[in-house]
Structure formats: structure tokens, C-alpha cells
XYZ file of N, CA and C in Angstrom:
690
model
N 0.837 -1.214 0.000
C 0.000 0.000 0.000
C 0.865 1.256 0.000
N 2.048 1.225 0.686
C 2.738 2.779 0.859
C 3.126 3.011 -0.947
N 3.446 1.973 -1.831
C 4.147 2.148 -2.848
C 3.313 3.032 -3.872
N 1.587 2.675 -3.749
C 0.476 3.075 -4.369
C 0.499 4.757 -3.977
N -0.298 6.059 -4.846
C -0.833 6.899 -4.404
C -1.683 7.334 -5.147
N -2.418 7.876 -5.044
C -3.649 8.627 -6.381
C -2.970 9.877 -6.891
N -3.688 9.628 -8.496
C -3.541 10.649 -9.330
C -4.547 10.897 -10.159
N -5.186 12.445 -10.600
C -5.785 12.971 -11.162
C -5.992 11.921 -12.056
N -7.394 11.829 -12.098
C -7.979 10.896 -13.849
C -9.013 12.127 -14.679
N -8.419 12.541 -15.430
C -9.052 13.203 -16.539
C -9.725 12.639 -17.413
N -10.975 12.624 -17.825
C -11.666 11.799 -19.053
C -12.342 12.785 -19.502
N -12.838 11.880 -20.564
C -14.193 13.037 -21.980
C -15.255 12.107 -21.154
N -16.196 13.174 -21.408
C -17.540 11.994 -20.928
C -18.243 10.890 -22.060
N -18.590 10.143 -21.146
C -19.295 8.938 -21.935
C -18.004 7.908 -21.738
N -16.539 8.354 -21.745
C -16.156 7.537 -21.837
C -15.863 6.361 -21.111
N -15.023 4.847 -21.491
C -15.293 4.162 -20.355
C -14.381 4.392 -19.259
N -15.090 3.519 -18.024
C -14.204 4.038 -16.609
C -12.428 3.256 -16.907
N -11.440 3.907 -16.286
C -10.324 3.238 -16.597
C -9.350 3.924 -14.968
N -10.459 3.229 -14.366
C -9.647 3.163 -12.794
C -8.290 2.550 -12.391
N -7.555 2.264 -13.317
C -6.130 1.967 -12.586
C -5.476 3.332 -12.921
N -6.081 4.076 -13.994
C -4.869 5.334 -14.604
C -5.290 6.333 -13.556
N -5.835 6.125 -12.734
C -6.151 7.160 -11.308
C -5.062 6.439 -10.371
N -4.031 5.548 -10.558
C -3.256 5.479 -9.483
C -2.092 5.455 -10.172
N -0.642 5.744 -9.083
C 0.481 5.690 -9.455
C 1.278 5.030 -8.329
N 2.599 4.482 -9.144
C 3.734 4.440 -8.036
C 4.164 5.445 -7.385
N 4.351 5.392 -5.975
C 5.391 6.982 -5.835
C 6.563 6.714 -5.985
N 7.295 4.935 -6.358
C 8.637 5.536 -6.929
C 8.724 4.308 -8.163
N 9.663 4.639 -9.377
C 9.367 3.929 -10.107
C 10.028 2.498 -10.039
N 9.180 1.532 -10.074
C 9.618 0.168 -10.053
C 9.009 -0.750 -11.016
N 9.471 -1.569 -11.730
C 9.181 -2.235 -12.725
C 8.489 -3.219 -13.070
N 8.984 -4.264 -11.559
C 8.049 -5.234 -11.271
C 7.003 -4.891 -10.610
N 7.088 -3.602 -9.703
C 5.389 -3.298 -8.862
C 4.330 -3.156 -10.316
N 5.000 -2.201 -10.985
C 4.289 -1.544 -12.236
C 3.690 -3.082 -13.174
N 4.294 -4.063 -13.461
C 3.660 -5.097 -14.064
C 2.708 -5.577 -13.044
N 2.953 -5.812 -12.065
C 1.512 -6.041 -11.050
C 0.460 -5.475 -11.201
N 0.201 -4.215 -11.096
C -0.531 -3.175 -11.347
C -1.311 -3.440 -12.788
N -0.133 -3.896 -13.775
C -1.096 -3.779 -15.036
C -1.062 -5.039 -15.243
N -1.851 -6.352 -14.524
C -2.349 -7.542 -14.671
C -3.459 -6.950 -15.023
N -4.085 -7.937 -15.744
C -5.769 -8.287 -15.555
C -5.891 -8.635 -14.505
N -5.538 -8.861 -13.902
C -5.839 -9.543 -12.664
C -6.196 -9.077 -11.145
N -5.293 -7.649 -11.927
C -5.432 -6.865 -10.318
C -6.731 -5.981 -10.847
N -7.458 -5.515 -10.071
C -8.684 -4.789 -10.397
C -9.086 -3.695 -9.590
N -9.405 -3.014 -10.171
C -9.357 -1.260 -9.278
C -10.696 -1.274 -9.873
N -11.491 -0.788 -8.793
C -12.900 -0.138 -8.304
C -13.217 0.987 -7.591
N -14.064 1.398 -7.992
C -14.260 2.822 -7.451
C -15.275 2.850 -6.018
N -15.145 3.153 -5.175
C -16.036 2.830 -3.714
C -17.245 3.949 -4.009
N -16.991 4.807 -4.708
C -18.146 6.079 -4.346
C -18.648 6.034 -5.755
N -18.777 5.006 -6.452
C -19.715 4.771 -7.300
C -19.960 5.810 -8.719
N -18.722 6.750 -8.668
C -18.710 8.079 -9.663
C -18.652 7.446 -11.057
N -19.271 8.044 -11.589
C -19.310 8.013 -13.361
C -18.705 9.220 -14.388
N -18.503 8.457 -15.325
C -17.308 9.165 -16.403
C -18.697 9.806 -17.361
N -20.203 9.603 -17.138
C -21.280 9.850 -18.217
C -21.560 11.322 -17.730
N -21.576 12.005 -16.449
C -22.000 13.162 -15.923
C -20.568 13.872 -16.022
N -20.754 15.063 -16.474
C -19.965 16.170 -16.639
C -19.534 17.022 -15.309
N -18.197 16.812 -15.273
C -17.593 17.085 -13.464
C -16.591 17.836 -13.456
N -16.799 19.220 -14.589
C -15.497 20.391 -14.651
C -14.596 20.484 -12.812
N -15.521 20.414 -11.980
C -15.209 20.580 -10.469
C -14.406 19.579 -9.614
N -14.603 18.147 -10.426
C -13.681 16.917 -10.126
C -14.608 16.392 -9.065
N -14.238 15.335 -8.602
C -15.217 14.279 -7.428
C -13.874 13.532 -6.646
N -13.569 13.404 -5.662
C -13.142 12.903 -4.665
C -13.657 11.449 -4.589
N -12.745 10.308 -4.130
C -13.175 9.320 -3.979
C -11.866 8.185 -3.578
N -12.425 7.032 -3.017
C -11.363 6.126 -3.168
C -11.579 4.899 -3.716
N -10.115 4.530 -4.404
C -10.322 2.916 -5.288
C -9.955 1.912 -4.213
N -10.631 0.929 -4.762
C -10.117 -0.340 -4.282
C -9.567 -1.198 -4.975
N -7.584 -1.686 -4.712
C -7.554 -2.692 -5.653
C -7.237 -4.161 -4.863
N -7.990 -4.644 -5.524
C -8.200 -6.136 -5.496
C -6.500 -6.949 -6.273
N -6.200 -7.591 -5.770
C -4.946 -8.589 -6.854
C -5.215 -9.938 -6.575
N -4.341 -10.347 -7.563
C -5.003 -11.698 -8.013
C -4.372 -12.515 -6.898
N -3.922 -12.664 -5.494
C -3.810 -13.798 -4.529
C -5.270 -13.057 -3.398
N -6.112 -12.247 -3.911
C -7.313 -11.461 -3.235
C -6.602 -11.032 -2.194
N -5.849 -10.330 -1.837
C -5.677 -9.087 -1.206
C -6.505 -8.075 -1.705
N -6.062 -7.164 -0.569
C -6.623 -5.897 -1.232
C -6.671 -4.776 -0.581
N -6.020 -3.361 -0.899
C -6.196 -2.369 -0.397
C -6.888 -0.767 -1.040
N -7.094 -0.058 -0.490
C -7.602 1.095 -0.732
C -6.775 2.320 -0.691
N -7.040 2.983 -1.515
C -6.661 4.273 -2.009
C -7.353 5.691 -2.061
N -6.787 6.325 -0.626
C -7.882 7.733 -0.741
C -7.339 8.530 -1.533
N -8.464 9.706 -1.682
C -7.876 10.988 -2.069
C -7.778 10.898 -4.024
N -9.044 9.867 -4.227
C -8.176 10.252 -5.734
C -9.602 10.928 -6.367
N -9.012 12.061 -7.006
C -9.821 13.100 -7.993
C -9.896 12.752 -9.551
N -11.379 12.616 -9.329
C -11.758 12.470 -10.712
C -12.475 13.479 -11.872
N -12.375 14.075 -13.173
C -12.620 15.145 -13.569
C -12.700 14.910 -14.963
N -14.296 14.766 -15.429
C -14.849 14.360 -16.473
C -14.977 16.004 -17.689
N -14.829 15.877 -18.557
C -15.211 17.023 -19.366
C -15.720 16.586 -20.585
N -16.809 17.573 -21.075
C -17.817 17.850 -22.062
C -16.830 17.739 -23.445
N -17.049 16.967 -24.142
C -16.341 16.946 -25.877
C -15.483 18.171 -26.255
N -16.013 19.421 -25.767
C -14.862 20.788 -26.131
C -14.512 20.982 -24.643
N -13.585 22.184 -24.673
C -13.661 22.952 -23.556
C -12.036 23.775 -23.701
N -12.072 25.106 -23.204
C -11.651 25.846 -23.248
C -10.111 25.730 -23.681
N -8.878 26.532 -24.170
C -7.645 26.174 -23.941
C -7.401 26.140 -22.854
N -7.789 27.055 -21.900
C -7.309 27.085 -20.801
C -7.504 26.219 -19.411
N -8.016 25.213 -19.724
C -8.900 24.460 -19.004
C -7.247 23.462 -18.497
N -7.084 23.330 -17.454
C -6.113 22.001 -17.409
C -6.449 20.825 -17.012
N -7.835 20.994 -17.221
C -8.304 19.469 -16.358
C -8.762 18.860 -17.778
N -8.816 19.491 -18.679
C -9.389 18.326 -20.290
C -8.092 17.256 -20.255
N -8.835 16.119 -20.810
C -7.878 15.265 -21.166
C -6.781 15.436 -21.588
N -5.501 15.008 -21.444
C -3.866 14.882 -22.463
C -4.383 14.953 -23.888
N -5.241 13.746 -23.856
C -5.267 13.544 -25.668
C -5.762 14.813 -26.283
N -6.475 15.830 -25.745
C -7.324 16.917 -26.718
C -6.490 17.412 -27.724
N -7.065 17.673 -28.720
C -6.918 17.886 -30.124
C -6.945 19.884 -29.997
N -6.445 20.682 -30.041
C -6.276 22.075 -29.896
C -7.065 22.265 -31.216
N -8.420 23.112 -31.594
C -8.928 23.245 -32.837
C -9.077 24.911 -32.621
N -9.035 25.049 -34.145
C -9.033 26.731 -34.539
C -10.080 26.568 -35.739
N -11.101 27.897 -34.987
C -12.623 28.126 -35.748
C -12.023 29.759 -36.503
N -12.045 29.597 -37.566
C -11.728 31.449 -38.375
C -12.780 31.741 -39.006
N -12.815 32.741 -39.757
C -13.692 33.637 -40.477
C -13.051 34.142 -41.333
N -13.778 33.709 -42.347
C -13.601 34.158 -44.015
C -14.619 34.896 -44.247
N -14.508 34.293 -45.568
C -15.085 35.447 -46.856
C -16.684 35.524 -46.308
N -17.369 36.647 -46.389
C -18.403 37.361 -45.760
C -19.243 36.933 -44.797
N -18.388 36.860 -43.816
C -19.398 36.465 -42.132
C -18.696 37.283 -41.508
N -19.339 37.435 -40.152
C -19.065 38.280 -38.796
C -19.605 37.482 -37.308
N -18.955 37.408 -36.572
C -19.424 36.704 -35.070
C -19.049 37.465 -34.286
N -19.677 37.903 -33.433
C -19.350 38.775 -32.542
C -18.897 40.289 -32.778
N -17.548 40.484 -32.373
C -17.218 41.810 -33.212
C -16.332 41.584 -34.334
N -15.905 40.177 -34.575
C -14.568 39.867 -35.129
C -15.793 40.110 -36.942
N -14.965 40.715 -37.995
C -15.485 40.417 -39.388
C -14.515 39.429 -40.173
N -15.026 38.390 -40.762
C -14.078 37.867 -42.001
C -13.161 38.631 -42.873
N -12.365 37.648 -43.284
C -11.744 38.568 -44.257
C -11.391 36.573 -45.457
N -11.585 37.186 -46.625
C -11.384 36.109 -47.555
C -10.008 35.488 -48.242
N -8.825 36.421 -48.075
C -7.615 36.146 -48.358
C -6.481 35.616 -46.860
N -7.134 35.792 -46.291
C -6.539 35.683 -44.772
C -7.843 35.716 -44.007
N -7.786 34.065 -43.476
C -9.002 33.854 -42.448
C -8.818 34.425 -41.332
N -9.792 35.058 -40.380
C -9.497 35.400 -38.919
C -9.783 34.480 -37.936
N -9.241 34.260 -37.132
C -9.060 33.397 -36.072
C -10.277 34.180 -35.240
N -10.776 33.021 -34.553
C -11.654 34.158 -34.156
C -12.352 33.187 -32.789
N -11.835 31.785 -32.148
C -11.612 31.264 -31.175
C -11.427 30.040 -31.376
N -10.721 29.274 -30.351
C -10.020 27.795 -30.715
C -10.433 27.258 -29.398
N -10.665 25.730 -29.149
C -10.834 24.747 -27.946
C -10.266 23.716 -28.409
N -10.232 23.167 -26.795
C -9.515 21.661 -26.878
C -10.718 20.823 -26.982
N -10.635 19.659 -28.355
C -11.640 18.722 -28.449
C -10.681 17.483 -27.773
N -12.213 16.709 -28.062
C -11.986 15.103 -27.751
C -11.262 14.694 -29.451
N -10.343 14.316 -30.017
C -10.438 13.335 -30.842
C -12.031 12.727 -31.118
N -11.838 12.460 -32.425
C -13.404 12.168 -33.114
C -14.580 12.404 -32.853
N -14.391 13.491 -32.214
C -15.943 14.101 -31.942
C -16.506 14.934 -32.875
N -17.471 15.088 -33.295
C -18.025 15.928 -34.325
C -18.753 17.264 -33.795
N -17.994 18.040 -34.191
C -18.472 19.401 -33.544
C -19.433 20.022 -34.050
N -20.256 19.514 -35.391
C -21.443 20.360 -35.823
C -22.600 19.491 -34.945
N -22.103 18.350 -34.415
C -23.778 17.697 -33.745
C -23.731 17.832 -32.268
N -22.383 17.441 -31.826
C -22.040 17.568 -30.388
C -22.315 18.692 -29.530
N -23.443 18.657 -28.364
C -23.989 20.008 -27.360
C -23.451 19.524 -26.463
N -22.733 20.666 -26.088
C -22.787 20.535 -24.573
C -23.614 20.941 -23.768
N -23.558 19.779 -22.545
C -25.016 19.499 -21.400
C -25.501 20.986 -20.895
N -24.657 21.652 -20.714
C -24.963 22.456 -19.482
C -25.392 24.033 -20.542
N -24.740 24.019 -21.991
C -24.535 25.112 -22.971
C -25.899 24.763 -23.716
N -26.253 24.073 -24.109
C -27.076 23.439 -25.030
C -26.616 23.701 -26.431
N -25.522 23.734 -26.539
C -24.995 24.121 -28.165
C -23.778 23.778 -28.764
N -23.632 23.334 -29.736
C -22.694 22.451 -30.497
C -21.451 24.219 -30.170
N -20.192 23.845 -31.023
C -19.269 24.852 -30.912
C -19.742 25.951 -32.080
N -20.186 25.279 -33.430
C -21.034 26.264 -34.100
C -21.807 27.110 -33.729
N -22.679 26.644 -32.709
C -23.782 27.318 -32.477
C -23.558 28.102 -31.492
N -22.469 27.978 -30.579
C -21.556 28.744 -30.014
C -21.161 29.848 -30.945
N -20.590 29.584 -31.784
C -20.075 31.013 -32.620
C -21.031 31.566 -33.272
N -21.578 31.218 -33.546
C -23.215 31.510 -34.796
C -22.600 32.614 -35.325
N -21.686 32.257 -36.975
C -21.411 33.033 -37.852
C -22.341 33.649 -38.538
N -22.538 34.716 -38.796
C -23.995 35.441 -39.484
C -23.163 36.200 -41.266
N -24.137 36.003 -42.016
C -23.628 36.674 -42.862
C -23.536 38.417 -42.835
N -22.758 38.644 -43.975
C -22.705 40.207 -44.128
C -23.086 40.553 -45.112
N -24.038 42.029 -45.526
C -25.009 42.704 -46.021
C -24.249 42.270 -48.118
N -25.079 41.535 -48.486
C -24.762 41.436 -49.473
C -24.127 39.774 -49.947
N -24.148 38.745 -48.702
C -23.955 37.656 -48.656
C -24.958 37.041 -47.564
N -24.846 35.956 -48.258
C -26.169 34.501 -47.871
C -25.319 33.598 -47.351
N -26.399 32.185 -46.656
C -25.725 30.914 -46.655
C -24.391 30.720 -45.731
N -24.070 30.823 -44.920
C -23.152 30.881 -43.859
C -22.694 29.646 -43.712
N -21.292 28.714 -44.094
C -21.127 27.607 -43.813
C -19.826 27.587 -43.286
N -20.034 26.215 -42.829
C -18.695 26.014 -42.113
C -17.924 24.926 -43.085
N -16.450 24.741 -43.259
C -15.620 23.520 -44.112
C -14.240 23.186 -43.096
N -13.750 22.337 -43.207
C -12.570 21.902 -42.079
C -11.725 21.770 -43.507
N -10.788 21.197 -43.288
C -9.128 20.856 -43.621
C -9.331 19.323 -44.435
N -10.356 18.404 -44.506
C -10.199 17.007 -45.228
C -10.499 17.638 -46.804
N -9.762 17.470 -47.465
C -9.895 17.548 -48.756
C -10.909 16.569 -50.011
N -10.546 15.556 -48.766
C -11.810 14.709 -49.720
C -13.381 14.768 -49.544
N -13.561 15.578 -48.289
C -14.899 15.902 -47.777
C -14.690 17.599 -46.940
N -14.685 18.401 -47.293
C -14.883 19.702 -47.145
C -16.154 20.034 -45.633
N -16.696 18.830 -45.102
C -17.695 19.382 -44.355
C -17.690 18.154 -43.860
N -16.767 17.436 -43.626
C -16.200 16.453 -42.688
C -16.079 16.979 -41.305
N -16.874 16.706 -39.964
C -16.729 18.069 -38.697
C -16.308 17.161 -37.533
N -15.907 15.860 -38.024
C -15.105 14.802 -37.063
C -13.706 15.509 -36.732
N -13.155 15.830 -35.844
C -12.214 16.247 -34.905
C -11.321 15.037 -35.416
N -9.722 15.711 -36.052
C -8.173 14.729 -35.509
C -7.352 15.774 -35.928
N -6.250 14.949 -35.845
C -4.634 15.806 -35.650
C -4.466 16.476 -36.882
N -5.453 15.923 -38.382
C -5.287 16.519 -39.471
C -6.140 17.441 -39.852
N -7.354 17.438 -39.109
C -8.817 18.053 -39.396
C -8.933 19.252 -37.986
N -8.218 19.476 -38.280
C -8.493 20.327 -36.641
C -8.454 22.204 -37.006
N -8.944 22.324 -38.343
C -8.905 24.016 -38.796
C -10.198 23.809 -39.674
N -11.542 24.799 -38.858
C -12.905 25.308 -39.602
C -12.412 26.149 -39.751
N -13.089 26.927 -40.867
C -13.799 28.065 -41.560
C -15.269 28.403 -42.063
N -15.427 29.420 -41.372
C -16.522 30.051 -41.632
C -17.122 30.992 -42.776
N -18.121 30.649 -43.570
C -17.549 31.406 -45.061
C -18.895 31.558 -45.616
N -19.324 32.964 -46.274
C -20.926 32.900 -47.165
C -20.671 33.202 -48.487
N -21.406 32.629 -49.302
C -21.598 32.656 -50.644
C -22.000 34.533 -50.851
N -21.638 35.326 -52.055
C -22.275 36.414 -52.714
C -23.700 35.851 -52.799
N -24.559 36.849 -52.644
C -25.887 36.530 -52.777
C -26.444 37.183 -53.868
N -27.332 36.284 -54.774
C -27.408 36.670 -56.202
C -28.743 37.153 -56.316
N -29.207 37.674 -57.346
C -31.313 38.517 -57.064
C -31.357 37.193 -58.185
N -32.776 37.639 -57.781
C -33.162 36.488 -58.312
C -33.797 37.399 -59.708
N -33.684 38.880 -59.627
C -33.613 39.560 -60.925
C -32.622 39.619 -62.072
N -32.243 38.759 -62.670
C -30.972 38.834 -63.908
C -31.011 40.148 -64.137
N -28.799 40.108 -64.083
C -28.671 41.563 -64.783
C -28.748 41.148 -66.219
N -29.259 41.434 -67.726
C -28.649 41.292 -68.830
C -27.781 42.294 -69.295
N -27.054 41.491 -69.754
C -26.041 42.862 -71.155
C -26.836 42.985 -71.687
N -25.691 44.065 -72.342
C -26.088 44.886 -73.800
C -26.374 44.462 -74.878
N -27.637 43.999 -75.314
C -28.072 43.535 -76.422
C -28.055 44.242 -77.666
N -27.259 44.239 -79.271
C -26.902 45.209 -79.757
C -28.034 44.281 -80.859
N -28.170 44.914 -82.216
C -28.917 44.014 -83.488
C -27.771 43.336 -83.963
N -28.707 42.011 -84.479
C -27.510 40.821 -85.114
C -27.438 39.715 -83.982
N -27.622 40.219 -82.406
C -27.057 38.910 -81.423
C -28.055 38.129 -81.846
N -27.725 36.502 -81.696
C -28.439 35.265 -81.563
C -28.424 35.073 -79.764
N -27.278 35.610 -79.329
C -27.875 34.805 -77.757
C -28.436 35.888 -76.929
N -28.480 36.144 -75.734
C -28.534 36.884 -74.754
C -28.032 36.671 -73.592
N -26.922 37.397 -73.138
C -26.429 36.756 -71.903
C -26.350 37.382 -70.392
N -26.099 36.866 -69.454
C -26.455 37.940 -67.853
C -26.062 36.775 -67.162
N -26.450 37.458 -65.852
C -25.881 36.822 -64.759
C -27.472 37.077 -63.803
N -27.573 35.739 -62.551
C -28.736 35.733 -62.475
C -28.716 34.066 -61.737
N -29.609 33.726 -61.052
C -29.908 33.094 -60.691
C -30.754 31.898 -61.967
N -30.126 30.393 -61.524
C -30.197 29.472 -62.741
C -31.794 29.516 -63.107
N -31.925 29.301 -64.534
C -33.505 28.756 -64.280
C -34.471 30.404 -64.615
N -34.001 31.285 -64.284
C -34.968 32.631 -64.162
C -35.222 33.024 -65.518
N -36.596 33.616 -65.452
C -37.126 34.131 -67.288
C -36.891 35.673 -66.800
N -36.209 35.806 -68.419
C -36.471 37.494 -68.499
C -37.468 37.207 -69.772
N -37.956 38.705 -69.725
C -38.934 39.018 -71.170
C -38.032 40.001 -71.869
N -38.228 39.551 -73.319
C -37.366 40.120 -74.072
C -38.649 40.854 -74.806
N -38.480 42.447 -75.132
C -39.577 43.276 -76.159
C -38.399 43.794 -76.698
N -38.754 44.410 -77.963
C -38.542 45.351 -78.860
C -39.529 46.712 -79.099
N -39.407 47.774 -79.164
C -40.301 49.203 -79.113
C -41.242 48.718 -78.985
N -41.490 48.077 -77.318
C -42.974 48.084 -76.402
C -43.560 46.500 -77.157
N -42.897 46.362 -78.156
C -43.455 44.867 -78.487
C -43.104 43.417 -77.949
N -43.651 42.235 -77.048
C -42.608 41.352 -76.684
C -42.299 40.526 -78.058
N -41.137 39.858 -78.042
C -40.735 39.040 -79.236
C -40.409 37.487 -78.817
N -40.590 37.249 -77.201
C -39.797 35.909 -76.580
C -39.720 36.631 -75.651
N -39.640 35.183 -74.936
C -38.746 35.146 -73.355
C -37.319 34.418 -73.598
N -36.686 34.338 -72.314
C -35.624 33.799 -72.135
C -34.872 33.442 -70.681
């Protein structure tokens, strides 16, 4: 028992319990350490805490480990500290594994006070994820809102359609969290009337051409007469 002591267990929620990584040697030994990681030896939690409820504040508790000739001793004092799929940079209790992600702003959106810009995205806030979590579906419990909906990019006067795209090249709106996918952008389409501009139609053209939303009829007249649509 003196060799054992508790240490901080950080998890994402939902995930499963993994009560031996809440204990340590206090000095390093090689053969204690293969003991420890039998199957055989088994660590339990006495105060019954779960990795499914969200515990930014941590929970106090002690393990019990069991080894395989059934001994068995207990371990106070160990803190446990579950976190929600994102959470802040500054947070030191998120998991080791988190993935550091950066949300910017492009071409015609605004969040907050920050505005896009289309040649140079603006950074405009970053969190530590879980690995493979998908940040356009994932709410957090207590926020009720994915990290999107957290930022809620809005367009700007003269642009529509507000989307978000990550870093996978083969899927542009791929919103699964990893070490390669870890840069959104926020970005709106020009917004088009649904009035076509036409050119300058001179005598002699066969076509007529403009810009305009697909699909739309103009009426074509000549001195107050129509001659066709188009």
C-alpha cells in the first residue's frame, strides 16, 4: 500500500471508466508496475462516480484494488474530472489527448465583433476537443450548443448561406475532430437577385447573356413589343 498513491484521472464523458490510470507508483519500479497492469489486479471505485456526468469541479473518492492472490487495499484521495467533448484552452483538467482546434472567419461572415476577411481567415476562437468528436452535432449538457452554435457566424449585407468547411480535402464538411482536421472556416456565398442583370443587347445577337440566378425568365420586347422570353 505505501508504494500506491492517487492521481488525477481526466476523461471526456461517456467515456469508459479506466480506474487503474487514477493510481500511481510513488517511486518507479518495474516489477510493482507489471503487477498493477495484470488483468488480474482490479481497481474499483467505492463512491460509485461516473465518467457519463460532466464534473469540470472533479469528485473525490477512493479505489479499491483487489490482486489476483485477493488481497486488497484502498486508495484515498483520488480526484476524478470528467469534461464535455470541447472545452476551453485554458482548461487544465481536459484530457492529455485533446486535439487544440481553430474556428476562423472568411469570406463574408461576422461573429461577434470579429469580421471575415477572404484572403486571410481570422481566427476568431479555438478549444480543446476530444479526438473524433463531431463538432457540428455535439452540445454541450450544461450550454445546449454544439461549438457552431456557439459562434453563430452570421452573414454580411450582401452575402447569404453561412457555412462552415474543415481541412479534409476529400470531404470539405467532414466536422469529425483529428490531428489533421483540426482548422474550420466560416464562409458565405455572394448573394445573387433572383432579378438577372442582362447585357447589352446590340442588333444581329443570336444569344442573350447575364448573370442571375439558374432557371430565371427574363422578357425580351422590342419598341414596347414582346418578341420571346428567355
Amino acid at each position: 500500500k505505501d508504494q500506491l498513491q492517487a492521481q488525477d484521472l481526466q476523461g471526456w464523458k461517456g467515456d469508459e471508466d479506466n480506474w487503474k490510470a487514477g493510481l500511481a507508483l510513488k517511486n518507479s519500479d518495474p516489477s510493482l508496475q507489471r503487477i498493477l497492469d495484470k488483468d488480474e489486479t482490479v481497481v474499483t471505485d467505492l463512491e460509485g462516480r461516473r465518467t457519463d456526468t460532466y464534473l469540470p469541479g472533479g469528485a473525490k473518492g477512493s479505489l479499491k484494488v483487489t490482486f489476483a492472490d485477493g488481497s486488497a487495499l484502498t486508495v484515498e484521495d483520488q480526484m476524478l474530472y470528467v469534461s464535455e467533448h470541447f472545452a476551453g484552452l485554458t482548461d487544465k483538467k481536459a484530457p492529455q489527448d485533446a486535439i487544440q482546434v481553430k474556428f476562423l472567419l472568411g469570406e463574408g461572415v461576422v461573429a461577434g465583433q470579429a469580421t471575415g476577411n477572404k484572403d486571410k481567415p481570422v481566427e476568431y476562437k479555438a478549444y480543446k476537443v476530444k479526438p473524433g468528436a463531431n463538432i457540428k452535432t455535439y452540445e454541450h449538457s450544461q450550454l445546449h450548443k454544439s461549438i457552431f452554435g456557439l459562434i453563430n457566424p452570421q452573414a454580411l449585407k450582401g452575402y447569404e448561406k453561412p457555412a462552415w468547411t474543415g481541412k479534409n480535402p476529400a470531404d470539405p464538411k467532414d466536422y469529425v475532430v483529428s490531428e489533421t482536421n483540426n482548422v474550420f472556416t466560416a464562409q458565405a456565398t455572394l448573394a445573387v437577385s433572383r432579378v438577372p442583370t442582362v447585357d447589352r443587347v446590340t442588333v444581329g445577337d443570336k444569344t442573350i447573356s447575364g448573370r442571375g440566378v439558374q432557371g430565371a425568365n427574363i422578357l425580351v420586347t422590342a419598341g414596347g413589343d414582346k418578341i420571346g422570353r428567355a
